[in-house]
XYZ file of C-alpha atoms in Angstrom:
74
model
C 0.300 -0.074 0.118
C 1.070 3.209 -1.096
C 2.043 6.178 1.997
C -1.122 8.129 0.514
C -3.194 4.715 0.939
C -1.993 4.688 4.328
C -2.895 7.748 5.256
C -6.033 7.693 4.064
C -6.997 4.863 6.679
C -5.202 6.793 9.928
C -7.814 8.190 12.222
C -6.769 11.294 14.327
C -8.654 12.349 17.895
C -7.938 15.058 19.997
C -7.798 13.389 23.081
C -6.764 16.167 25.361
C -5.775 20.211 24.730
C -2.598 19.489 22.419
C -2.804 15.751 22.328
C -3.790 13.752 19.404
C -3.614 10.097 19.055
C -3.594 8.491 15.635
C -5.470 4.947 14.780
C -6.178 2.797 11.920
C -8.948 -0.142 12.135
C -7.268 -2.154 14.902
C -4.330 -0.782 15.605
C -3.051 2.175 17.482
C 0.097 4.180 15.545
C 1.497 6.384 17.974
C 0.528 10.150 18.918
C 1.525 13.768 19.425
C 2.011 15.870 22.050
C 2.185 19.728 21.893
C 4.707 21.019 23.344
C 5.176 23.938 25.646
C 7.475 25.508 23.357
C 4.926 25.508 20.136
C 6.351 22.457 18.625
C 5.301 19.177 18.111
C 6.852 15.790 19.503
C 6.186 12.663 17.287
C 5.659 9.263 19.353
C 5.554 5.576 17.633
C 3.074 2.968 19.073
C 5.521 2.502 21.789
C 6.055 6.258 23.174
C 9.217 6.332 21.574
C 10.437 9.971 20.231
C 10.302 9.805 16.326
C 10.841 13.920 16.654
C 10.049 17.184 16.892
C 8.525 19.422 14.534
C 7.465 22.673 14.089
C 4.018 22.322 13.081
C 1.412 19.411 13.970
C 0.715 18.502 10.843
C 4.593 17.713 10.074
C 4.655 16.384 13.154
C 1.750 13.707 12.336
C 2.720 12.496 8.401
C 5.967 11.632 10.827
C 3.919 9.338 13.122
C 2.498 8.134 9.668
C 5.162 7.610 7.788
C 7.203 6.047 10.872
C 4.387 3.667 10.956
C 4.517 2.724 7.432
C 8.072 2.380 7.619
C 8.061 -0.155 10.180
C 5.353 -2.208 8.657
C 7.503 -2.727 5.440
C 10.310 -4.017 7.499
C 8.339 -6.021 8.939
């Protein structure tokens, strides 16, 4: 499946102010947490840091791309 196709099945939910979780049917993918400095920390399924990003969209994209890369390696 392409990254674009993968992203189409991802559902993001805001579960708290500045905290977002990503899932697709039957699987948790990771989360994004807004920092007090205006950055967004992207975390994988084990909540390990993927990276810090200047926009929410970039952090969300990083979570989805990381999940796609992990699935391709499996």
